[in-house]
Coordinates of C-alpha atoms in Angstrom, one line a residue:
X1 CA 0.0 0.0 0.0
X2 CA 1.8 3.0 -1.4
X3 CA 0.2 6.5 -0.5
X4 CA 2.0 10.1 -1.6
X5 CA 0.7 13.6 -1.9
X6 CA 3.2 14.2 -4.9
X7 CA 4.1 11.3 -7.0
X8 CA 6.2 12.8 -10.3
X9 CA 7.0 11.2 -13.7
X10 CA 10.8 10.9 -14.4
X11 CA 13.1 8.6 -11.4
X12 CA 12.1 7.6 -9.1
X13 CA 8.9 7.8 -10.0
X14 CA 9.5 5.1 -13.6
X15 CA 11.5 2.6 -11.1
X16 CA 9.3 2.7 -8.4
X17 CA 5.9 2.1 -11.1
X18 CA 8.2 -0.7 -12.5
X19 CA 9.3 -2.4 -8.9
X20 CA 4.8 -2.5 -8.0
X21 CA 4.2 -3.9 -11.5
X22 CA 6.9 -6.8 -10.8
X23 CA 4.9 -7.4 -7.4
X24 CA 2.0 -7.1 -9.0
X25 CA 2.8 -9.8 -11.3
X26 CA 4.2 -12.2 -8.8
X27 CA 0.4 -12.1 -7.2
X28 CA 1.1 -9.6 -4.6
X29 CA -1.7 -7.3 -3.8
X30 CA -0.6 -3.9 -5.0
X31 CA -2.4 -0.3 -4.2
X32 CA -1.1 3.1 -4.9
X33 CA -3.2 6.3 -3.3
X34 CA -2.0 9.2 -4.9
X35 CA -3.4 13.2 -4.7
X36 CA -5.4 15.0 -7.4
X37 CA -3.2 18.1 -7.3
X38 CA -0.2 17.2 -5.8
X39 CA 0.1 14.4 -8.4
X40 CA -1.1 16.8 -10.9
X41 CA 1.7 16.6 -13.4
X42 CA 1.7 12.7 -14.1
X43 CA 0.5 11.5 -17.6
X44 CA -3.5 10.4 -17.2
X45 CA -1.9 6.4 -18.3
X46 CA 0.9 6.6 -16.3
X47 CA -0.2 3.9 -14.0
X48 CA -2.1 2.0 -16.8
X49 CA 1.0 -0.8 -17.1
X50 CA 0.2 -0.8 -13.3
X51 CA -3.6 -1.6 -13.7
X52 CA -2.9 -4.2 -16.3
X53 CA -0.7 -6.1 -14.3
X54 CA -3.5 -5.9 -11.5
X55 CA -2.7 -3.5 -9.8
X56 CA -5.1 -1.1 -8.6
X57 CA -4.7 3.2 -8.2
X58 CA -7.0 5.8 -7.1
X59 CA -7.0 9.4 -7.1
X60 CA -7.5 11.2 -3.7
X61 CA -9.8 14.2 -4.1
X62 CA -9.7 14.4 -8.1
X63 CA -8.6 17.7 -9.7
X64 CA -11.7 20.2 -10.1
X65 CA -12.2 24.2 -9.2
X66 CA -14.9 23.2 -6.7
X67 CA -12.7 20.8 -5.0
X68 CA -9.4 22.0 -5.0
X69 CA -8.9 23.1 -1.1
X70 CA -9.0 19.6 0.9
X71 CA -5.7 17.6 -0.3
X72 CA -3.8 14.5 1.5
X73 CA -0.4 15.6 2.2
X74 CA 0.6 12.1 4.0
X75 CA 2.7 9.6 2.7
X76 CA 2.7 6.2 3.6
X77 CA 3.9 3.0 2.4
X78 CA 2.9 -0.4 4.1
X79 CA 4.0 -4.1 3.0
X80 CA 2.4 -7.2 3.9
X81 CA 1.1 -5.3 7.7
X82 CA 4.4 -6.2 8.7
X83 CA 6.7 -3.1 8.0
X84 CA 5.7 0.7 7.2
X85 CA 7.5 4.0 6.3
X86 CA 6.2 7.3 6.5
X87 CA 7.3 10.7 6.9
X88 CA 7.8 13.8 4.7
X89 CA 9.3 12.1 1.6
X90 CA 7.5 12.1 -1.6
X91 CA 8.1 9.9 -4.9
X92 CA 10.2 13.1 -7.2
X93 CA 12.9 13.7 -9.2
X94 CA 13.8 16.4 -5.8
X95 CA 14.0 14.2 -3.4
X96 CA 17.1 12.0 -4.8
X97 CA 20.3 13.0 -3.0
X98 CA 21.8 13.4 0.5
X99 CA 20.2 17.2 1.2
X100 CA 23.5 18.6 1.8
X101 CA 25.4 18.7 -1.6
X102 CA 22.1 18.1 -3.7
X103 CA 18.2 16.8 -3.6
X104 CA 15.7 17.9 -0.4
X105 CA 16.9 16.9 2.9
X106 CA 13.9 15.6 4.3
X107 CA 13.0 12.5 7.1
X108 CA 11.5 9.4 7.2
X109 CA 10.9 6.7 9.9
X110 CA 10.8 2.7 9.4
X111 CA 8.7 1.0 11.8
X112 CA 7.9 -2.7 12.1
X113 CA 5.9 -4.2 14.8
X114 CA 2.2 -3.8 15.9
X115 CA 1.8 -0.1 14.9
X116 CA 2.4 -1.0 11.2
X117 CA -1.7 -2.9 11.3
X118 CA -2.9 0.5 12.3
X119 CA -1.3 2.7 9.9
X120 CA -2.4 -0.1 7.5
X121 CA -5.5 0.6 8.6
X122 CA -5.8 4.2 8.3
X123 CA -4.3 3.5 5.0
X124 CA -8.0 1.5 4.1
X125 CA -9.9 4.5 5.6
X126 CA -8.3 7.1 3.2
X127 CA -8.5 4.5 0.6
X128 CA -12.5 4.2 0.9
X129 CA -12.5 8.0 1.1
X130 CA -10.6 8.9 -1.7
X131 CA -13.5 9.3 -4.6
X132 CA -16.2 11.4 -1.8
X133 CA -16.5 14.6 -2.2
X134 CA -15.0 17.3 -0.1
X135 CA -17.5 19.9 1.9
X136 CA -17.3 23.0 0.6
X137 CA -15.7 25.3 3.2
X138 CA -13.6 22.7 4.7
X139 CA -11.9 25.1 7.5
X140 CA -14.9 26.5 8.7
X141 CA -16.8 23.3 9.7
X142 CA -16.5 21.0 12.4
X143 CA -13.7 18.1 11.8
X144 CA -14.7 14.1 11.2
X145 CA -13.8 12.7 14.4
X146 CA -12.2 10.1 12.7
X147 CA -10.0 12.4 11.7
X148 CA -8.1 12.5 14.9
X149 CA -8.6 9.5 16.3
X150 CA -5.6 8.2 17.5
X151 CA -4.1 4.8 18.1
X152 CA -1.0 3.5 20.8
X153 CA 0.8 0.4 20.8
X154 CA 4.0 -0.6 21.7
X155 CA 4.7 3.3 23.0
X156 CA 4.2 4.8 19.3
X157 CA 0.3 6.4 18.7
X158 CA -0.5 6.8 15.0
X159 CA -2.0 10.3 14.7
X160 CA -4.4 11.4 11.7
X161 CA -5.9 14.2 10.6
X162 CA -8.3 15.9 8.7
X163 CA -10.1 19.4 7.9
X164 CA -11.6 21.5 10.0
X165 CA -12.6 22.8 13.1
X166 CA -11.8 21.1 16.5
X167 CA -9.3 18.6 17.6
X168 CA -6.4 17.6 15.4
X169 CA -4.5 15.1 17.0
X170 CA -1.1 15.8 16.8
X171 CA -1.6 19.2 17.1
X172 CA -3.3 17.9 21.2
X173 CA -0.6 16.0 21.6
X174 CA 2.5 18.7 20.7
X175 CA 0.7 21.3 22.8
X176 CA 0.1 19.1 25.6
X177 CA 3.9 17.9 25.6
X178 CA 4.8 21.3 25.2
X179 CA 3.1 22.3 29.0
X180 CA 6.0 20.7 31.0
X181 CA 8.9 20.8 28.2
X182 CA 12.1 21.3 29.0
X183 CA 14.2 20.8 25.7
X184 CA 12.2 21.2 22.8
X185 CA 14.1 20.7 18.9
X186 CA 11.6 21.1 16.1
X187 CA 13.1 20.8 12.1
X188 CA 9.7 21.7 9.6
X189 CA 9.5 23.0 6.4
X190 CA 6.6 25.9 6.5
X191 CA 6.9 27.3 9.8
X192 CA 3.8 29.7 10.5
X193 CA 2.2 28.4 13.5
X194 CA -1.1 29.9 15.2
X195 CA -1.4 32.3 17.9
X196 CA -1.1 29.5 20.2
X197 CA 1.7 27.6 19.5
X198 CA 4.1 30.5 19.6
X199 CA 2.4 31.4 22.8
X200 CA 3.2 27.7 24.0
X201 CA 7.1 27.6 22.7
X202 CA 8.1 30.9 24.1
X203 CA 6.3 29.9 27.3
X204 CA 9.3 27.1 27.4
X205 CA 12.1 29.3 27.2
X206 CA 10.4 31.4 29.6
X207 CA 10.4 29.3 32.3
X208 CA 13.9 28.4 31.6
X209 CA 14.0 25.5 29.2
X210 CA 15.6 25.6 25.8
X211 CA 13.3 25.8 21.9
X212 CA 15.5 25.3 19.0
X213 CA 13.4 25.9 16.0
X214 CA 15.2 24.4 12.1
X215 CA 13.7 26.0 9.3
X216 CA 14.5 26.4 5.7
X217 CA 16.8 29.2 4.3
X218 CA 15.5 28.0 0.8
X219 CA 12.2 26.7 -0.2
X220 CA 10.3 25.6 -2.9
X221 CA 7.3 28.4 -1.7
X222 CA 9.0 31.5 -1.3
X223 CA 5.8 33.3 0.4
X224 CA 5.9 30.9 2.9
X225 CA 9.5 31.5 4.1
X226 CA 9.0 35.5 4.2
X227 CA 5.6 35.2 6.4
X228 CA 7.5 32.4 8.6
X229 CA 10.5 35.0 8.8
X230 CA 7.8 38.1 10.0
X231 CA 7.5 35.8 13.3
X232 CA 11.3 35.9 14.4
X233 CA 11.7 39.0 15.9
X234 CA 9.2 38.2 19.1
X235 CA 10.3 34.7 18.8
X236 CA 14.1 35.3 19.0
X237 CA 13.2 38.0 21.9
X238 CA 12.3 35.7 24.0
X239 CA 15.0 33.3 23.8
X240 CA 13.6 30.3 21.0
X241 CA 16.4 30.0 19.2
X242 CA 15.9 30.1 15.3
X243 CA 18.3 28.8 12.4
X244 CA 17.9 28.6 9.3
X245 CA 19.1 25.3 7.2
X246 CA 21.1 27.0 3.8
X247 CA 22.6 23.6 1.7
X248 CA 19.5 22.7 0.0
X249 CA 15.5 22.7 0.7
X250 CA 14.4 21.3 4.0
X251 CA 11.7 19.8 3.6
X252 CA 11.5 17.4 7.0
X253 CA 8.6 17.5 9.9
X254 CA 10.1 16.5 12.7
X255 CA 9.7 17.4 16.9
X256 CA 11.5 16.4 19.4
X257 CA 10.0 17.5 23.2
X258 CA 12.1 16.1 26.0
X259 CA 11.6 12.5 25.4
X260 CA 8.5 12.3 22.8
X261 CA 9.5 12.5 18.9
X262 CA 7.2 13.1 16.6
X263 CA 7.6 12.8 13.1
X264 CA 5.7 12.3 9.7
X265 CA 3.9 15.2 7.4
X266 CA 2.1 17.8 9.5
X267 CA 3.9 21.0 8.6
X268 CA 3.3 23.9 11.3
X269 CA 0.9 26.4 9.1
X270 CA -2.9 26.6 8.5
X271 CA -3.1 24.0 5.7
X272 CA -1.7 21.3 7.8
X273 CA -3.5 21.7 10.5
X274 CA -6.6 22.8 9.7
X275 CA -7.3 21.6 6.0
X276 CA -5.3 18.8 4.9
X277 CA -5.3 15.0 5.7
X278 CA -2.1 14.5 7.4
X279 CA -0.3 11.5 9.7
X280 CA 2.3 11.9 11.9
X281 CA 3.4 9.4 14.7
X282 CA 4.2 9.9 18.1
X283 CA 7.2 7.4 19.5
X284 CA 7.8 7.4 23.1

């Protein structure tokens, strides 16, 4: 079960169509869950050697005017329920590389055990939910609880989320952890939290414990890096410490506070909390 919000013709993307169509033919079950805009650019029979070889592909959220708000930004891949990966990588030409001398730097996490049936298993719910159609307004109505329903087991929870109002999961769980931090170490690609958030990370350094905040000094969305710079100043005034990453594009999620890391592709702006589908995972 592969699942990406930007899946882009040229390598990887040939190879990695080419490695599911030899699984495909050996009788594995094969299914590839990509986005309607973030996929955008792919060829409409790209995937058609995939289907013939029995594979099967859908298109979260397909590309129309009326529907073009609500995206799914995760990515996910899941073999035989026995080992996943997720995080912030995508299937592009961008993301080939080490992220120092060329390509994105970005993250990703390999987990095996019982949390890999659960992401498998929010895999099947976006699956199912890939052809219905969006509500109009997505950020102004209340959120599908199943949305941020979150699972534990063995000391990692599985947190999705969705549009809307109301609880998002990860976004609880960071705030909650942030109440008591004492080191907190946050790399993310579009940095413009809310109100709250900023209130929450300077209220660490405050009370004596230590923020360091990695963002990107190049980015693929240049009007997100010059809002995300307008919120230094009060930031760096009250002691969060901000850097900036310069070799190439960062595009990872990941936060560290005190001894819970969270990682996967919830960015820290509106669209990721608020109006896409997103997974991150919380390990212990």
């Amino acid at each position: 079960c592969l699942e990406t919000y930007i899946y882009a013709p040229g390598n990887p993307g040939g190879p990695v169509r080419d490695a599911l169509i030899r699984a495909a033919r050996r009788g594995v079950s094969v299914r590839v869950l990509i986005d309607g805009l973030g996929s955008s650019s792919l060829d409409e029979g790209f995937f058609d050697p995939l289907r013939l070889a029995g594979g099967e592909v859908r298109v979260f959220n397909p590309l129309t005017l009326r529907r073009l708000p609500v995206r799914s930004h995760r990515k996910l891949l899941v073999i035989d329920r026995t080992l996943a990966i997720t995080g912030g990588f995508n299937v592009a030409p961008e993301y080939l590389g080490d992220g120092i001398h060329s390509g994105w730097r970005d993250i990703g996490i390999r987990l095996t055990g019982p949390v890999v049936e659960t992401l498998d298993d929010s895999f099947e719910a976006m699956w199912e939910r890939a052809d219905q159609r969006p509500l109009r307004f997505p950020r102004l109505r209340r959120r599908n609880p199943v949305d941020s329903r979150s699972s534990a087991s063995d000391g990692i929870r599985v947190l999705p989320s969705g549009p809307g109002r109301g609880r998002n999961a990860f976004l609880a769980e960071f705030l909650n952890c942030l109440e008591e931090a004492r080191d907190v170490r946050i790399a993310v690609a579009y940095f413009l939290p809310g109100l709250a958030l900023r209130a929450a990370l300077r209220r660490v350094s405050a009370r004596g414990g230590r923020v360091r905040i990695l963002v990107p000094g190049k980015s693929d969305v240049a009007i997100s890096l010059r809002a995300g710079r307008f919120l230094y100043g009060r930031m760096l005034r009250s002691g969060v410490e901000i850097r900036e990453y310069t070799p190439q594009v960062l595009h990872a999620k990941l936060y560290r506070v005190d001894d819970s890391v969270f990682v996967g592709s919830s960015n820290l702006d509106t669209r990721s909390l608020h109006i896409n589908h997103e997974l991150m995972v919380r390990i212990q």
